Short mmCIF file of C-alpha atoms and ligand atoms in Angstrom, two decimals:
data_model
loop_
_atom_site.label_atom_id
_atom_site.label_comp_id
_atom_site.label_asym_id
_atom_site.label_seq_id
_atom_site.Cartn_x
_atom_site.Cartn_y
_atom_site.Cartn_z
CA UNK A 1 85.89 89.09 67.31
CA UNK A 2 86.37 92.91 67.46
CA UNK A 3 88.56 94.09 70.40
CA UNK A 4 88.46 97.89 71.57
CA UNK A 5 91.43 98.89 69.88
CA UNK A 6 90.67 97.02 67.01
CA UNK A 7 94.24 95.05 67.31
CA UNK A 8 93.82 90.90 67.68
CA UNK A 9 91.87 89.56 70.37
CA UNK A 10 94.51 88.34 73.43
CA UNK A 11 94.17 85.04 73.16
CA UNK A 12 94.61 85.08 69.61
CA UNK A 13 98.00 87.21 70.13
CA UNK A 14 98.61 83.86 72.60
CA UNK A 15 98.00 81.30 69.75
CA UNK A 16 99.94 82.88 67.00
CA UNK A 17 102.95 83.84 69.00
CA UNK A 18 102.92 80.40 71.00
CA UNK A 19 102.82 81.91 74.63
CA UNK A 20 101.89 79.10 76.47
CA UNK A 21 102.17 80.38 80.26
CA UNK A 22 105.27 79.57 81.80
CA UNK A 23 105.10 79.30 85.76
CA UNK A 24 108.96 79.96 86.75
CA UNK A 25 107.72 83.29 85.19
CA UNK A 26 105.30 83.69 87.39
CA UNK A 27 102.65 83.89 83.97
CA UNK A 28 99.23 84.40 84.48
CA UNK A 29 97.71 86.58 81.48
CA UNK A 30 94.94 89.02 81.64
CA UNK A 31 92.83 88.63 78.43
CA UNK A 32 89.89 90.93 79.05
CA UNK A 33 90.93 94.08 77.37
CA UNK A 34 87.85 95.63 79.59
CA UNK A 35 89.97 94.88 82.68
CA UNK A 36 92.83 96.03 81.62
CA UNK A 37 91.68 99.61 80.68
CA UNK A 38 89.63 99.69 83.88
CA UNK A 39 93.35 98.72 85.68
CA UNK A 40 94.93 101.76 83.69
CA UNK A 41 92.02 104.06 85.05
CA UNK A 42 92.94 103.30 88.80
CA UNK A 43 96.90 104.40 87.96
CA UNK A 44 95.88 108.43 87.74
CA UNK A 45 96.45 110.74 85.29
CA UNK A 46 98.68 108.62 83.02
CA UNK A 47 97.48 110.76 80.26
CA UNK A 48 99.63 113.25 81.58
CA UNK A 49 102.34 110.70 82.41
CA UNK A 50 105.32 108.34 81.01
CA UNK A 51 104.05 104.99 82.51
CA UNK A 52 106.94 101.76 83.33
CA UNK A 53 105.47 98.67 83.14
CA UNK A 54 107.24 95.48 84.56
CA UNK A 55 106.34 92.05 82.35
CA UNK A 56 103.97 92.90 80.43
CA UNK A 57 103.69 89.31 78.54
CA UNK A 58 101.11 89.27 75.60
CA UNK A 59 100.02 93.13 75.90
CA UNK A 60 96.42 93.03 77.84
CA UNK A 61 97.76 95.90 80.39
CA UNK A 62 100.16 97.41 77.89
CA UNK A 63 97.18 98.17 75.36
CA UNK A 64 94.75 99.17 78.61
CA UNK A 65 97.13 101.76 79.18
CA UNK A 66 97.19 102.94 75.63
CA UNK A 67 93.62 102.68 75.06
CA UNK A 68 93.63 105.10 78.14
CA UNK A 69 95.84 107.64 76.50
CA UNK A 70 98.90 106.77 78.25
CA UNK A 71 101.47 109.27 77.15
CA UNK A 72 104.03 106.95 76.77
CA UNK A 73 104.69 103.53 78.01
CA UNK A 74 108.25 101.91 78.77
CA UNK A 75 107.19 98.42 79.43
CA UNK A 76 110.06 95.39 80.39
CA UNK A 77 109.85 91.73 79.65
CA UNK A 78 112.10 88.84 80.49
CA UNK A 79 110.45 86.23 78.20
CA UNK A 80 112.14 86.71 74.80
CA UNK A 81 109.03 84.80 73.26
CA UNK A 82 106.56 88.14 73.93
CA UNK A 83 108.68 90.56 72.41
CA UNK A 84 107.68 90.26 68.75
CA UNK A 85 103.75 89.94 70.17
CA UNK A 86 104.64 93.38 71.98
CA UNK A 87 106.23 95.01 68.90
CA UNK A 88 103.00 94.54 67.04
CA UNK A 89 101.40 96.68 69.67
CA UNK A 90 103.70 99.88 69.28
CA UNK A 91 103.75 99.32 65.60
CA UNK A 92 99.80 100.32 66.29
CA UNK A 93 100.68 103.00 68.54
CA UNK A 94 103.34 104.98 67.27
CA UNK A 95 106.11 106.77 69.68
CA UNK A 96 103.82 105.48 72.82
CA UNK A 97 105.45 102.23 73.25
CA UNK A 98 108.57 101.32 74.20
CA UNK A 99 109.53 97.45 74.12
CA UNK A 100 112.45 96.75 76.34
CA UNK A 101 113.73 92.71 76.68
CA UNK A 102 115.34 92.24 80.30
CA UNK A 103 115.16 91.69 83.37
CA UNK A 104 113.34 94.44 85.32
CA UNK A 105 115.71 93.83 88.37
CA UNK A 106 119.06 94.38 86.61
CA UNK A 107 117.84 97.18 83.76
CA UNK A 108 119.20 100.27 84.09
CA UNK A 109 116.38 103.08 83.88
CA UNK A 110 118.09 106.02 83.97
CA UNK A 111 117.21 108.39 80.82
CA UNK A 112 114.47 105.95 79.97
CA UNK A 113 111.49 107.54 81.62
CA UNK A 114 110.50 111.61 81.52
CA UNK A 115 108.77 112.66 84.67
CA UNK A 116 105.86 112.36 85.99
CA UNK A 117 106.34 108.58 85.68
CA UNK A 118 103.97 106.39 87.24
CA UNK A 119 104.34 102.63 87.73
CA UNK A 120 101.61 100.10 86.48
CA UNK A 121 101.81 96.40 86.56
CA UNK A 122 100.38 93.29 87.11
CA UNK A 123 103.72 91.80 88.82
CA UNK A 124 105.25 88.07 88.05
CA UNK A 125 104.76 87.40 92.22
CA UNK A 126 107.81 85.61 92.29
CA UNK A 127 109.84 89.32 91.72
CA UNK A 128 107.14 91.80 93.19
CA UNK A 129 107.59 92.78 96.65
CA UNK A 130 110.78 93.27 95.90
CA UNK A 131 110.70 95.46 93.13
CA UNK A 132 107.98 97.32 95.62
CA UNK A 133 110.62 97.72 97.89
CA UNK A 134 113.76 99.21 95.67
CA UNK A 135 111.14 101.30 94.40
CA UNK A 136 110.30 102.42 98.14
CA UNK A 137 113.74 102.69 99.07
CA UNK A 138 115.94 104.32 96.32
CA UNK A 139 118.90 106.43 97.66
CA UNK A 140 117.41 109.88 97.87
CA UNK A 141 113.29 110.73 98.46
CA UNK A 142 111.31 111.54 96.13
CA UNK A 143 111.85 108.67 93.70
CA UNK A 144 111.50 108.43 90.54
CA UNK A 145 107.77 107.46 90.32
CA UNK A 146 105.02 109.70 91.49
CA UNK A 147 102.48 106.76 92.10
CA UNK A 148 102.37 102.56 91.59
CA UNK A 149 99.55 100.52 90.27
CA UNK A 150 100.68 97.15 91.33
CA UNK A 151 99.02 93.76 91.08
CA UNK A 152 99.41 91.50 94.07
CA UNK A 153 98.48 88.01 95.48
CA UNK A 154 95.71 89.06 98.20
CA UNK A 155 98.00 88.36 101.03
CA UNK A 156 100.82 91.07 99.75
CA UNK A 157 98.25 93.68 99.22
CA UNK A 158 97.00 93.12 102.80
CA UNK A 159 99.94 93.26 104.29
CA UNK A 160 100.95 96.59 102.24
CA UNK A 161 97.84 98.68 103.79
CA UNK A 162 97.46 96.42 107.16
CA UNK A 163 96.99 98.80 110.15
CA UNK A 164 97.96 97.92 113.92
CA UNK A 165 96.42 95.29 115.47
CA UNK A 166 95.82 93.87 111.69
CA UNK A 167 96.83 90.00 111.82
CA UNK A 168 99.36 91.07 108.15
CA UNK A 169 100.54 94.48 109.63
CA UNK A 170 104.44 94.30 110.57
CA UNK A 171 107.20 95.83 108.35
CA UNK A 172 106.02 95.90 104.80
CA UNK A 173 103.41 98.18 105.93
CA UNK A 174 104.90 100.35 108.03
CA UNK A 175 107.34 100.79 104.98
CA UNK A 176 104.71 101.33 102.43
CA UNK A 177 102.98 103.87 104.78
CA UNK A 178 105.74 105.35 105.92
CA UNK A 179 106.23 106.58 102.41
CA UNK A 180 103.34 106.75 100.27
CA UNK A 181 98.94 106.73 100.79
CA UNK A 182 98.32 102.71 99.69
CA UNK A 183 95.28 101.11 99.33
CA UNK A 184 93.49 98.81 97.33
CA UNK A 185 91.60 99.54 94.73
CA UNK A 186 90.61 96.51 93.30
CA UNK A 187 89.87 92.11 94.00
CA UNK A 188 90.26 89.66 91.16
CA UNK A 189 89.46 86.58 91.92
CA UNK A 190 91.65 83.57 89.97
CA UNK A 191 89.26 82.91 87.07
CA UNK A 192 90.56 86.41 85.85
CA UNK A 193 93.53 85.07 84.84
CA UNK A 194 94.36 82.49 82.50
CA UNK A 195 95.53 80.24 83.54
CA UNK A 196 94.21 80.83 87.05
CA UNK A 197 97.02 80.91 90.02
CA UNK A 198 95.66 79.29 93.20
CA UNK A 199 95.24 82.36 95.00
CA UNK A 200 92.96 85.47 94.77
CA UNK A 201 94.92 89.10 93.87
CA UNK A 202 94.45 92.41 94.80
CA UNK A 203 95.35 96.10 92.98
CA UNK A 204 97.40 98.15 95.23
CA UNK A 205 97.15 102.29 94.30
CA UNK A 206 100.25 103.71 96.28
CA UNK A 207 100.72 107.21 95.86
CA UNK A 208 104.54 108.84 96.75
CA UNK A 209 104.84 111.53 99.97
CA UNK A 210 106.66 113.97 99.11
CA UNK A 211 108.46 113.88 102.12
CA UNK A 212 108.00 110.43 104.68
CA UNK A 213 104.89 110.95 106.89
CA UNK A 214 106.81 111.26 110.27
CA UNK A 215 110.18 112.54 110.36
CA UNK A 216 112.48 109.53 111.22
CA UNK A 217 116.64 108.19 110.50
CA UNK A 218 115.83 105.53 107.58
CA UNK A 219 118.20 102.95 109.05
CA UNK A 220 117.37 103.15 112.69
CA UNK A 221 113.52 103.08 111.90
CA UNK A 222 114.18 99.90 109.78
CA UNK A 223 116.57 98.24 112.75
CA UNK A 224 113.98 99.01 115.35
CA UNK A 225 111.15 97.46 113.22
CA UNK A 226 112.72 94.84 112.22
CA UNK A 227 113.95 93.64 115.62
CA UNK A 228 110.09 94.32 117.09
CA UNK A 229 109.19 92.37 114.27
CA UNK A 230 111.50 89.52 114.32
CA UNK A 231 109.80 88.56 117.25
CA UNK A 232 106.51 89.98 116.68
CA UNK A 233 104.53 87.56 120.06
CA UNK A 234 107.20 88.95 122.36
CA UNK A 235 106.75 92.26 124.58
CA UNK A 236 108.82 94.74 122.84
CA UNK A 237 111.54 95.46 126.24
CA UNK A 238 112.14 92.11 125.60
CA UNK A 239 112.18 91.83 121.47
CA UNK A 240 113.85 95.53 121.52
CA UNK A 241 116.68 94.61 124.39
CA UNK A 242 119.79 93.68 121.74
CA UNK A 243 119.38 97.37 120.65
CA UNK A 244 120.72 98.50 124.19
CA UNK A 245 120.52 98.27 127.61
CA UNK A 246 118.09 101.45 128.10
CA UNK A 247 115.59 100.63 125.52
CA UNK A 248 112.73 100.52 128.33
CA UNK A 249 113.24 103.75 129.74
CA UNK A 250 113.25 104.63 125.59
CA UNK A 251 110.12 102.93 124.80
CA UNK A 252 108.24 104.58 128.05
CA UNK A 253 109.46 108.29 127.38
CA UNK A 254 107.78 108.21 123.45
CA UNK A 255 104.79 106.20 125.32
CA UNK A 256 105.06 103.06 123.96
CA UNK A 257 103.90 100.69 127.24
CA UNK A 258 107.27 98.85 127.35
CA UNK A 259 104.88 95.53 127.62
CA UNK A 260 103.17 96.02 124.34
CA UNK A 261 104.13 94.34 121.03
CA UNK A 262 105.06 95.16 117.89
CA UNK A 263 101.91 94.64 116.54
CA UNK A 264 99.77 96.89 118.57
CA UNK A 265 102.46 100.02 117.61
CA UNK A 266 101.58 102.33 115.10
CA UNK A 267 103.73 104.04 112.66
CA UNK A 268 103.89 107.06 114.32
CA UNK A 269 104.90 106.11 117.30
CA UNK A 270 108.02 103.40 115.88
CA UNK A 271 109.18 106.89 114.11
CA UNK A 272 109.06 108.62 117.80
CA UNK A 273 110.93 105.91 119.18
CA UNK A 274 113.50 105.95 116.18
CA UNK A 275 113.89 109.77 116.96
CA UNK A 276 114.43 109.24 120.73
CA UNK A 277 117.01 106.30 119.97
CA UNK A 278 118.91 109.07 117.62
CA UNK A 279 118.82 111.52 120.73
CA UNK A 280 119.90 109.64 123.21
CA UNK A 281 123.42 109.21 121.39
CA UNK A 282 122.93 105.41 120.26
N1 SAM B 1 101.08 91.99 82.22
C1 SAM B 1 100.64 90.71 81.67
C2 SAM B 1 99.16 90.53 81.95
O1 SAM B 1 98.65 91.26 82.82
O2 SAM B 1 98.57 89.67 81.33
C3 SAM B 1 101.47 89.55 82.21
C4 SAM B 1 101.50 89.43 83.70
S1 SAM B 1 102.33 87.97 84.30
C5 SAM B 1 101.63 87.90 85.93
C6 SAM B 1 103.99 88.50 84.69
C7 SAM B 1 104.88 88.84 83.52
O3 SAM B 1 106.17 89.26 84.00
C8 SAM B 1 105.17 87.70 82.56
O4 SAM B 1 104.99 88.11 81.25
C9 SAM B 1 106.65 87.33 82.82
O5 SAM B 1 107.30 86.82 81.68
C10 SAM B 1 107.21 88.66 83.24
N2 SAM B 1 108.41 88.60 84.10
C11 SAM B 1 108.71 87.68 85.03
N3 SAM B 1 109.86 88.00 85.66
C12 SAM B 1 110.29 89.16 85.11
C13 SAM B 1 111.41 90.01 85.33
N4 SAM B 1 112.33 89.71 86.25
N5 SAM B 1 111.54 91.13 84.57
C14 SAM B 1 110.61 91.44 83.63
N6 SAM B 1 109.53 90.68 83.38
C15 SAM B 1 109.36 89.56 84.11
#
């Protein structure tokens, strides 16, 4: 069967390379080409752009992104077993495709990428909120990446663009907002993957600030969320009281109702009460 890019169909890639899924690898394969390129479209102006992909497996979001003119694509997989299947795809592509075999949460990627880099990926879940937040939390702001493309179980992708009052919202979030626009862009139900997980995933489009949206310490916004969030049914005097013995008076003067809970809070106003906290000598 002919394939956009003229290159073997996916599944054929699967049978002659022997890539039966593996599900400590968190495999579940994309194999419409179609999808794939329409994936690459959500992730910007990649034409423009060096592109990082985390596990790529077989290729079917590694060619979308070609097929879409991606100026050049760094792409990282663990399983040894895809690499020669990869290979054959930036034989195709000259210079556009670069096959690295690692693990994307010990490889070094300084020198590696050219900026603007954006991030796409349809993420082994067992690795990807984590790699969401390094990538949201590297030691100086702006990263690295101007915007991520991320594939997500449903439930992750909620709670990335949950607002207050949201059953997911809490502290991914307010981290994901506090830094970049996200929302989601796209639904896949499982059939579109083979094989199919149990659950239904989402596309996440985040795009970087340039600076965070509301001018707060990193470390004291993350203690205070964390604590309102640790005990996210309580009334925040009470889940807020190991941070000190004034935290009431702290909560009422940024006009957070000392009674509410974390939940209710938005961004804004955990960033106010982060400010006050710094002001008040804690
Ligand atoms: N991108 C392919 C697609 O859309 O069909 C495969 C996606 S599959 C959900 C996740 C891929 O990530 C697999 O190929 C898996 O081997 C790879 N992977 C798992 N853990 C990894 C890690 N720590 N570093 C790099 N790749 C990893």
């Amino acid at each position: 069967m002919a394939t956009i890019d003229g290159l073997p169909t996916l599944r054929e890639v699967i049978n002659a390379h022997d890539l039966v899924a593996k599900r400590q690898l968190g495999q579940n394969f994309l194999l419409d080409l179609n999808l794939t390129a329409k994936i690459a479209r959500l992730a910007g102006d990649i034409a423009g752009s060096d592109v990082l992909e985390v596990g790529p497996g077989p290729g079917g979001l590694t060619r979308g992104l070609l097929i879409e003119g991606a100026r050049h694509v760094v792409a990282i997989e663990k399983d040894p077993r895809c690499i020669a299947a990869l290979h054959e795809i930036s034989a195709a592509y000259p210079g556009r495709l670069t096959v690295i075999e690692g693990d994307a949460m010990e490889i070094d990627l300084s020198g590696l990428l050219t900026p603007p880099v954006r991030i796409a990926a349809n993420l082994p879940y067992n690795v990807g909120t984590e790699l969401l937040i390094r990538w949201l939390t590297p030691k100086v702001w702006p990263p690295f990446w101007t915007s991520m493309t991320l594939m997500f179980q449903r439930e992750v992708a909620l709670r990335i663009t949950a607002k207050p009052g949201d059953e997911h919202y809490g502290r991914l979030a307010l981290l994901c907002q506090w830094r970049s626009d996200a929302k989601i862009v796209m639904h896949l139900p499982p059939e579109a993957f083979t094989p199919a997980p149990k659950v239904h995933s989402a596309v996440v489009h985040l795009t970087r600030l340039e600076a965070p949206r509301f001018p707060a310490d990193e470390k004291v916004l993350n203690r205070i969320v964390a604590a309102a969030f640790n005990q996210r049914r309580k009334m925040l005097r009470s889940s807020l009281k190991s941070l000190g013995p004034d935290m009431e008076a702290l909560l009422d003067s940024v006009g957070i109702p000392p009674t509410a809970r974390a939940e209710e809070i938005a961004l804004e106003r955990f960033c106010a009460l982060a400010r006050a906290y710094v002001e008040r000598g804690a």
